[in-house]
Coordinates of C-alpha atoms and ligand atoms in Angstrom, one line a residue:
M13 CA -0.2 1.1 -6.4
H14 CA -2.8 1.3 -9.1
R15 CA -6.3 0.3 -9.2
F16 CA -5.6 -3.4 -8.6
S17 CA -5.9 -5.0 -12.0
I18 CA -6.4 -8.6 -12.6
C19 CA -5.9 -8.4 -16.3
L20 CA -3.9 -11.5 -17.4
A21 CA -1.1 -9.4 -18.9
P22 CA -0.7 -6.5 -16.5
P23 CA 1.0 -3.6 -18.2
S24 CA 4.6 -3.8 -17.3
L25 CA 7.2 -1.1 -17.5
R26 CA 9.5 -1.8 -20.3
A27 CA 12.5 0.1 -21.7
Y28 CA 11.8 3.7 -20.4
D29 CA 8.8 2.2 -19.4
T30 CA 11.7 -0.7 -18.3
G31 CA 15.0 -2.0 -19.0
V32 CA 17.2 0.3 -21.1
E33 CA 19.1 2.8 -19.0
P34 CA 19.0 6.4 -20.3
A35 CA 21.7 7.0 -22.8
G36 CA 24.5 9.1 -21.4
R37 CA 24.6 12.7 -22.5
K38 CA 27.8 14.8 -22.1
K39 CA 27.3 17.2 -19.2
P40 CA 26.7 20.7 -20.7
T41 CA 27.9 23.6 -18.7
M42 CA 24.3 24.6 -17.8
P43 CA 22.1 21.6 -17.3
L44 CA 19.3 20.8 -19.7
L45 CA 15.7 21.3 -18.7
V46 CA 12.6 19.7 -19.9
M47 CA 9.5 21.9 -19.9
K48 CA 6.1 20.5 -20.7
F49 CA 3.1 22.5 -21.5
G50 CA -0.4 20.9 -21.3
G51 CA -3.3 21.7 -23.6
T52 CA -4.8 24.6 -21.6
S53 CA -1.3 26.2 -21.5
V54 CA -1.1 26.2 -25.3
G55 CA -4.8 26.7 -26.1
S56 CA -4.3 29.7 -28.4
P57 CA -1.5 31.6 -30.2
D58 CA -1.5 34.1 -27.3
L59 CA -1.1 31.4 -24.7
I60 CA 1.7 29.7 -26.8
R61 CA 3.5 33.1 -26.7
R62 CA 3.2 33.2 -23.0
A63 CA 4.6 29.7 -22.6
A64 CA 7.3 30.5 -25.1
G65 CA 8.2 33.5 -22.9
R66 CA 8.8 31.1 -20.0
V67 CA 11.1 29.0 -22.2
A68 CA 13.0 32.0 -23.4
A69 CA 13.6 33.0 -19.8
E70 CA 15.2 29.6 -19.1
V71 CA 17.3 30.0 -22.3
A72 CA 18.4 33.4 -21.1
R73 CA 19.6 31.7 -17.9
G74 CA 21.9 29.6 -20.0
H75 CA 19.8 26.4 -20.3
D76 CA 19.3 24.2 -23.3
V77 CA 15.6 23.3 -23.2
I78 CA 13.5 20.5 -24.5
V79 CA 9.9 21.6 -24.7
I80 CA 7.2 19.0 -24.8
V81 CA 3.8 20.2 -26.0
S82 CA 0.3 18.8 -25.8
A83 CA -2.4 19.5 -28.4
M84 CA -4.3 22.8 -27.9
S85 CA -7.0 22.2 -25.4
G86 CA -10.0 20.3 -26.7
E87 CA -8.1 19.4 -29.9
T88 CA -7.5 15.7 -29.1
D89 CA -11.2 15.2 -28.2
R90 CA -12.2 16.9 -31.5
L91 CA -9.9 14.7 -33.5
S92 CA -10.9 11.4 -31.9
G93 CA -14.5 12.5 -32.3
M94 CA -14.0 12.7 -36.1
V95 CA -12.4 9.3 -36.1
S96 CA -15.5 7.7 -34.4
E97 CA -17.7 9.7 -36.8
T98 CA -15.9 8.3 -39.8
S99 CA -15.4 4.7 -38.7
A100 CA -17.2 3.0 -35.8
L101 CA -14.7 0.1 -35.6
F102 CA -11.7 2.1 -36.5
D103 CA -8.3 0.9 -37.5
A104 CA -6.2 1.8 -34.4
R105 CA -3.2 2.7 -36.6
E106 CA -5.2 5.3 -38.4
Y107 CA -6.7 6.6 -35.1
D108 CA -3.2 7.3 -33.9
A109 CA -2.3 8.9 -37.2
V110 CA -5.2 11.3 -36.7
V111 CA -5.1 12.0 -33.0
S112 CA -1.4 12.6 -32.9
A113 CA -1.9 15.5 -35.3
G114 CA -2.8 17.9 -32.6
E115 CA 0.6 17.9 -31.0
N116 CA 2.2 18.4 -34.4
V117 CA 0.4 21.7 -34.8
T118 CA 1.4 22.9 -31.4
A119 CA 5.0 21.9 -31.8
G120 CA 5.3 23.8 -35.1
L121 CA 3.6 26.9 -33.7
M122 CA 5.7 26.8 -30.6
A123 CA 9.0 26.6 -32.6
L124 CA 7.8 29.5 -34.8
T125 CA 6.9 31.6 -31.7
L126 CA 10.4 31.0 -30.2
Q127 CA 12.0 31.9 -33.5
E128 CA 10.0 35.2 -33.5
M129 CA 11.6 35.8 -30.0
D130 CA 15.1 35.2 -31.6
V131 CA 15.5 31.9 -29.7
P132 CA 17.0 29.2 -32.1
A133 CA 14.4 26.5 -32.0
R134 CA 12.9 23.7 -34.2
S135 CA 10.1 21.2 -33.9
W136 CA 10.4 17.4 -33.8
Q137 CA 7.6 14.9 -34.3
G138 CA 7.9 11.7 -32.4
W139 CA 9.1 9.7 -35.4
Q140 CA 11.9 12.2 -36.2
V141 CA 13.6 11.9 -32.8
P142 CA 12.8 8.9 -32.9
L143 CA 10.7 8.1 -29.8
N144 CA 10.5 4.3 -30.3
T145 CA 7.5 2.6 -28.9
T146 CA 5.7 -0.8 -28.8
S147 CA 3.1 -1.4 -31.5
A148 CA 0.2 -1.2 -29.0
H149 CA -1.7 1.5 -30.9
S150 CA -3.4 4.1 -28.7
A151 CA -1.7 2.7 -25.6
A152 CA 1.9 2.3 -26.8
R153 CA 4.8 2.1 -24.3
I154 CA 8.1 3.8 -24.9
E155 CA 11.0 1.5 -25.7
D156 CA 13.8 4.0 -26.0
I157 CA 14.7 7.5 -27.1
P158 CA 18.1 7.8 -28.9
T159 CA 19.4 11.2 -28.0
G160 CA 21.8 11.7 -31.0
N161 CA 19.7 13.8 -33.4
I162 CA 18.6 16.4 -30.8
T163 CA 22.1 16.6 -29.1
A164 CA 23.7 17.2 -32.4
K165 CA 21.4 20.2 -33.0
F166 CA 22.2 21.5 -29.6
A167 CA 25.9 21.2 -30.5
E168 CA 25.2 23.4 -33.6
G169 CA 23.7 26.1 -31.5
M170 CA 20.0 25.2 -31.3
K171 CA 18.7 26.3 -27.9
V172 CA 15.3 24.7 -27.9
A173 CA 14.0 21.4 -29.2
V174 CA 10.2 21.4 -29.4
V175 CA 8.8 17.9 -29.3
A176 CA 5.4 16.8 -30.0
G177 CA 4.2 14.9 -26.9
F178 CA 2.0 11.9 -26.8
Q179 CA 3.3 10.3 -30.0
G180 CA 6.0 7.9 -31.1
V181 CA 6.8 5.4 -33.8
S182 CA 6.3 1.6 -33.8
P183 CA 8.9 -1.0 -34.9
E184 CA 6.7 -1.2 -38.1
G185 CA 7.3 2.5 -38.8
R186 CA 3.8 3.4 -37.9
I187 CA 2.7 6.5 -35.8
T188 CA 1.7 5.4 -32.3
T189 CA 0.2 7.3 -29.3
L190 CA 0.8 6.8 -25.6
G191 CA -2.8 6.9 -24.2
R192 CA -4.7 10.0 -23.1
G193 CA -2.6 12.3 -21.0
G194 CA 0.5 10.7 -22.5
S195 CA 2.4 14.0 -23.0
D196 CA 3.4 13.9 -19.3
T197 CA 5.0 10.5 -19.9
T198 CA 6.8 11.9 -23.0
A199 CA 8.2 14.7 -20.9
V200 CA 9.5 12.4 -18.1
A201 CA 11.0 9.9 -20.6
F202 CA 12.9 12.8 -22.3
A203 CA 14.1 14.1 -18.9
A204 CA 15.3 10.6 -18.1
A205 CA 17.0 10.0 -21.5
F206 CA 18.8 13.4 -21.6
G207 CA 19.6 13.4 -17.9
A208 CA 17.7 16.7 -17.5
A209 CA 18.2 18.7 -14.3
R210 CA 14.5 19.0 -13.9
C211 CA 11.2 18.2 -15.6
D212 CA 8.7 21.0 -15.2
I213 CA 5.1 20.3 -16.0
Y214 CA 3.1 23.4 -16.7
T215 CA -0.5 23.0 -16.3
D216 CA -3.7 24.8 -15.3
V217 CA -3.3 24.1 -11.6
D218 CA -0.5 25.4 -9.5
G219 CA 0.5 22.2 -7.9
V220 CA -0.7 19.1 -6.0
Y221 CA -3.2 19.8 -3.2
T222 CA -3.9 18.0 0.0
T223 CA -7.4 17.4 -1.5
D224 CA -9.6 18.8 -4.1
P225 CA -10.0 22.5 -3.5
R226 CA -13.5 22.4 -4.9
I227 CA -14.5 20.2 -2.1
S228 CA -12.6 21.5 0.9
S229 CA -11.8 25.2 1.3
G230 CA -8.9 24.2 3.6
A231 CA -7.1 22.4 0.7
R232 CA -3.5 23.4 0.7
R233 CA -0.8 23.2 -2.0
L234 CA 1.9 20.8 -1.0
N235 CA 5.5 22.1 -1.7
R236 CA 6.7 18.6 -2.0
I237 CA 5.3 15.1 -2.3
A238 CA 7.0 11.7 -2.5
F239 CA 6.8 9.7 -5.7
E240 CA 4.9 7.0 -4.0
E241 CA 2.3 9.3 -2.6
M242 CA 1.8 11.0 -5.9
L243 CA 1.3 7.6 -7.5
E244 CA -1.5 6.8 -5.1
L245 CA -3.1 10.2 -5.6
A246 CA -2.7 10.0 -9.4
S247 CA -4.3 6.6 -9.5
L248 CA -6.9 7.6 -7.0
G249 CA -8.3 10.3 -9.1
A250 CA -6.2 13.4 -8.5
R251 CA -5.8 13.9 -12.2
V252 CA -2.8 16.1 -12.3
L253 CA -0.3 13.8 -14.0
Q254 CA -0.6 10.6 -16.0
T255 CA 0.2 7.8 -13.6
R256 CA 2.9 6.3 -16.0
S257 CA 4.8 9.5 -15.9
V258 CA 5.1 9.4 -12.1
E259 CA 6.3 5.7 -12.3
L260 CA 8.9 6.7 -14.7
A261 CA 10.1 9.7 -12.8
M262 CA 10.4 7.4 -9.7
R263 CA 12.4 4.8 -11.6
Y264 CA 14.8 7.3 -13.1
K265 CA 14.8 9.8 -10.2
V266 CA 13.6 12.6 -12.5
K267 CA 12.9 15.8 -10.4
L268 CA 9.4 16.4 -11.4
R269 CA 7.7 19.7 -10.8
V270 CA 4.0 20.6 -11.4
L271 CA 3.3 24.3 -11.7
S272 CA 0.9 26.7 -13.3
S273 CA 1.5 28.4 -16.5
F274 CA -1.0 31.0 -15.4
A275 CA 0.7 32.2 -12.2
D276 CA 3.1 35.1 -12.4
G277 CA 6.8 34.5 -11.8
D278 CA 9.1 32.6 -14.1
G279 CA 9.3 29.2 -12.4
D280 CA 11.7 29.9 -9.5
E281 CA 12.2 27.0 -7.1
A282 CA 9.5 28.1 -4.7
T283 CA 6.4 27.6 -6.9
G284 CA 4.4 24.6 -7.7
T285 CA 4.9 21.1 -6.2
L286 CA 8.1 19.1 -6.5
V287 CA 7.5 15.4 -6.8
C288 CA 10.6 13.8 -5.3
D289 CA 12.2 11.1 -3.3
E290 CA 10.8 10.4 0.1
E291 CA 14.1 11.7 1.7
E292 CA 13.7 15.1 0.1
R293 CA 10.4 15.7 1.5
M294 CA 10.3 18.2 4.3
E295 CA 6.8 18.1 5.7
S296 CA 6.1 15.5 8.3
N297 CA 2.3 15.1 8.3
V298 CA 1.4 11.4 8.6
V299 CA -1.2 11.9 6.0
S300 CA -0.4 14.0 3.0
G301 CA -3.6 14.0 1.1
V302 CA -7.2 12.9 0.9
A303 CA -8.2 11.5 -2.6
H304 CA -11.6 10.6 -3.9
S305 CA -13.1 8.7 -6.8
R306 CA -16.6 9.3 -7.7
D307 CA -17.3 6.8 -10.4
E308 CA -17.1 3.6 -8.4
A309 CA -19.6 0.8 -8.2
Q310 CA -19.9 -2.2 -5.9
M311 CA -21.0 -5.7 -6.8
T312 CA -21.9 -8.5 -4.4
L313 CA -22.3 -12.2 -5.3
V314 CA -24.7 -13.4 -2.7
S315 CA -24.1 -17.0 -1.5
V316 CA -21.4 -18.5 -3.5
A317 CA -19.9 -21.9 -2.5
D318 CA -16.9 -21.5 -0.3
R319 CA -14.4 -23.8 -1.8
P320 CA -10.8 -23.7 -3.0
G321 CA -10.7 -22.0 -6.4
I322 CA -13.8 -19.9 -6.0
A323 CA -12.0 -16.6 -6.2
A324 CA -10.2 -17.7 -9.2
A325 CA -13.5 -18.8 -10.8
I326 CA -15.0 -15.4 -10.2
F327 CA -12.1 -13.0 -10.9
G328 CA -10.7 -15.0 -13.9
P329 CA -13.8 -14.3 -16.1
L330 CA -13.9 -10.7 -14.8
S331 CA -10.2 -10.2 -15.9
G332 CA -11.0 -11.9 -19.2
A333 CA -13.8 -9.3 -19.7
G334 CA -11.4 -6.4 -19.0
V335 CA -12.9 -5.5 -15.7
N336 CA -10.6 -3.6 -13.3
V337 CA -11.5 -4.9 -9.9
D338 CA -10.2 -2.7 -7.1
M339 CA -11.4 -3.6 -3.6
I340 CA -12.4 -7.2 -2.6
V341 CA -14.0 -8.6 0.5
Q342 CA -15.0 -12.1 1.2
N343 CA -17.3 -12.8 4.1
I344 CA -16.8 -15.5 6.6
A345 CA -18.5 -18.6 5.4
E346 CA -21.6 -20.0 6.9
E347 CA -22.7 -23.6 6.0
G348 CA -20.2 -23.7 3.2
R349 CA -21.5 -20.5 1.5
T350 CA -20.2 -17.0 1.5
D351 CA -20.7 -13.5 0.0
M352 CA -18.1 -11.9 -2.2
T353 CA -18.1 -8.2 -2.7
F354 CA -15.9 -6.1 -5.0
S355 CA -15.6 -2.6 -6.4
L356 CA -15.1 -1.6 -10.1
P357 CA -15.6 1.5 -12.3
T358 CA -19.2 2.2 -12.8
D359 CA -19.0 1.9 -16.6
Q360 CA -17.7 -1.6 -16.3
V361 CA -20.8 -2.9 -14.4
P362 CA -22.6 -4.3 -17.5
R363 CA -19.5 -6.1 -18.7
A364 CA -18.9 -7.6 -15.2
E365 CA -22.5 -8.7 -14.9
K366 CA -22.5 -10.4 -18.3
A367 CA -19.1 -12.3 -17.5
L368 CA -20.5 -13.5 -14.1
R369 CA -23.8 -14.6 -15.5
Q370 CA -22.0 -16.5 -18.3
A371 CA -19.7 -18.2 -15.8
K372 CA -22.8 -19.3 -13.8
T373 CA -24.4 -20.6 -17.1
D374 CA -21.2 -22.5 -17.8
G375 CA -21.4 -24.1 -14.4
N376 CA -18.1 -22.6 -13.2
I377 CA -19.6 -20.6 -10.3
N378 CA -22.9 -20.6 -8.5
F379 CA -24.6 -17.8 -6.7
H380 CA -28.0 -16.9 -5.4
D381 CA -28.1 -13.3 -6.4
L382 CA -25.9 -10.7 -8.1
I383 CA -26.4 -7.1 -6.6
A384 CA -24.8 -4.1 -8.2
D385 CA -24.8 -0.7 -6.4
V386 CA -23.6 2.1 -8.6
N387 CA -24.1 4.9 -6.0
V388 CA -20.8 4.5 -4.1
A389 CA -17.6 6.5 -4.0
K390 CA -14.1 5.8 -2.8
V391 CA -12.3 8.1 -0.3
S392 CA -8.7 7.5 0.6
V393 CA -6.0 8.9 2.9
V394 CA -2.5 8.7 1.6
G395 CA 0.8 9.3 3.4
I396 CA 4.3 7.9 3.6
G397 CA 4.2 8.6 7.3
M398 CA 1.8 5.7 7.7
R399 CA 4.7 3.4 7.5
S400 CA 6.0 4.5 10.8
H401 CA 2.8 5.7 12.6
T402 CA 0.0 3.6 13.9
G403 CA -3.6 4.7 14.6
V404 CA -4.2 6.3 11.2
A405 CA -7.0 3.8 10.4
A406 CA -8.7 4.3 13.9
R407 CA -8.6 8.1 13.4
M408 CA -10.1 7.8 9.9
F409 CA -12.9 5.5 11.0
E410 CA -13.6 7.7 14.0
A411 CA -13.9 10.8 11.8
L412 CA -16.3 9.1 9.4
H413 CA -18.4 7.8 12.4
A414 CA -18.7 11.3 13.8
E415 CA -20.4 12.3 10.6
G416 CA -22.6 9.2 10.7
I417 CA -21.0 7.8 7.5
N418 CA -21.3 4.1 7.0
I419 CA -18.2 2.2 5.5
K420 CA -19.0 -0.5 3.1
V421 CA -15.6 -1.8 2.2
I422 CA -12.1 -1.0 3.5
T423 CA -8.7 -1.6 1.9
T424 CA -5.3 -0.7 3.0
S425 CA -1.8 -0.6 1.6
E426 CA 1.5 0.5 3.3
I427 CA 0.7 4.2 2.6
K428 CA -3.0 4.3 2.0
I429 CA -6.4 3.5 3.5
S430 CA -9.4 3.5 1.2
V431 CA -13.1 3.2 2.1
L432 CA -16.1 2.7 -0.1
I433 CA -19.1 4.8 1.1
D434 CA -22.5 6.0 -0.3
R435 CA -21.7 8.6 -3.0
K436 CA -23.9 11.2 -1.4
Y437 CA -21.5 11.5 1.5
M438 CA -18.3 11.7 -0.5
E439 CA -17.8 15.5 -0.1
L440 CA -18.6 15.3 3.6
A441 CA -16.2 12.5 4.1
V442 CA -13.4 14.3 2.2
Q443 CA -13.9 17.4 4.4
A444 CA -14.1 15.5 7.6
L445 CA -10.9 13.6 6.9
H446 CA -9.1 16.7 5.8
D447 CA -10.0 18.2 9.2
A448 CA -9.3 15.1 11.2
F449 CA -5.7 14.9 9.9
G450 CA -5.0 18.6 10.2
L451 CA -4.1 19.0 6.6
E452 CA -5.0 22.7 6.3
K453 CA -1.7 23.3 8.1
A454 CA 1.8 22.2 7.0
G455 CA 3.2 19.5 9.3
Ligands
LIG600 N1 -3.3 15.5 -26.2 C1 -3.4 14.3 -25.6 C2 -4.6 14.2 -24.7 O1 -5.4 15.1 -24.7 C3 -2.1 14.0 -24.8 C4 -1.8 15.0 -23.6 O2 -2.3 16.1 -23.7 O3 -1.2 14.5 -22.7 O4 -4.8 13.2 -24.1
LIG601 MG1 -2.6 16.1 -19.0

C-alpha cells in the first residue's frame, strides 16, 4: 500500500495505530464531531475566527465538537529551523518540545476565539488529554487516548474541546510528535476514540481530485473515494492527508471528509470528498485517479551474478541504510548474470550508492557497473474497479505509446498500476491517462 519499504522493522500499526479498541463513549443525543483545521486554515487570527465560525455553526446544530488544530502555516518549519540552527545533532526530545509549540499557540487562540463567540470551549495539549504515544520522538505512534477527561468536561457543559494536533506524551512523560502532517492522524484517532459521527478535515483544497489540477485542466473533484484508493493516492504523492490517518480511518471505519475552509457554505454533506468504505462509493469509474511522483530515481546494477540470495544481498544493505525501495525489476539471466533495476526517492541515491559499493567491497555482491538516473518520475492509475475489470494495463500502455512515451519500469497491485518514465514526460503522461480513462466525467 505504501512505497514498498524493506526496512527491517517496518512501521506497524499499534494501539490506535493497532490493538486497543476505541474506548466506548455514551451516545449523546447529537453525535460528536471532530473538526480538524490545517495550518493554512488557522494562519492568522482572522482565519482562526473564520474557522471558529464553522465550529460554532456545528455547536448551534447541537453537536459537541472536538477541534484539532495544526500550527499556523509556516510555523512548524520556522520552529524546526531554529532547532537546527541551535544544534546540528539535536536531541530529538528537545526537538519535539520545540516543534510541538506551534499547535499549543493555535489551540489557545482557537479556544479564546470560541469563548469570544460565547461558545464554551477550552484548549488541551496532548499530554493533558493524555494522548499516549510510543517514545519514538519526531515519529511517535499513538498508543491510546483515554476519553475520560474530555468527556467529563462535555458533561459539565463544555461544547468544544480544542486539542493541539501533532503531539502526545511518551511513557517517560516527555512530549512527542507524530511526524510532519501528523495532525490529520491526531484527528482520526480522536474520531475513533470518541466514536465521532464524522471527522472533517478542513484544508486549503476543496477535496480529492482525479489528478493534480495544476497538470490537467480536466481534473475533477471526487465526491467519494474508497479508503484503499485514498491510501494509494496519499502514498503516491497526492498530499492531501497524512497516509497514517487514512490507515487509521480505514481500520476504525471513521467517516473522513476533506473539505476547504475557504469555500462558502458551512460544511453540508455535499461539499468536499468523503473517504469511505468501498460499498459506500457511488461512482463506478474503473480508474478513480491518476497520481504522480516527481522525485523518483532509478538505479541499475549491471551484470550481477544470478544466484540464490542475490536479491537479499542487494536489498539487505539498502534496507540497513534506510533506503526506501519501491519498484524492482530483475532481468532474465544470461550466462549466469543479470541486471537488477530498482526505484527510490532521489535524495536517497547517495546513500544507496554508498551501501552497494560497500557491499561490493565486502565481497557480498559483485556487479560491473552501477548506474543512477535521477531524471525519472512515477505515474500511476488507481482504482478499486481494477479488481473486477481487465484491460486497464493495456489501455494505460496504449495511451502512453500514443504519446511516444517510453516505459522504463512497471509495477502493479490489485488496484494500482505504476510506471516509471522520463521526468520530462510526466505532465504529458498524466494528461494522456486522465483522458484515456475518461476521468473528466463522473462514472
Ligand atoms: N504542524 C505540523 C506540520 O506542519 C503538523 C500538521 O500540521 O499536521 O507538519
Ligand atoms: Mg497537513
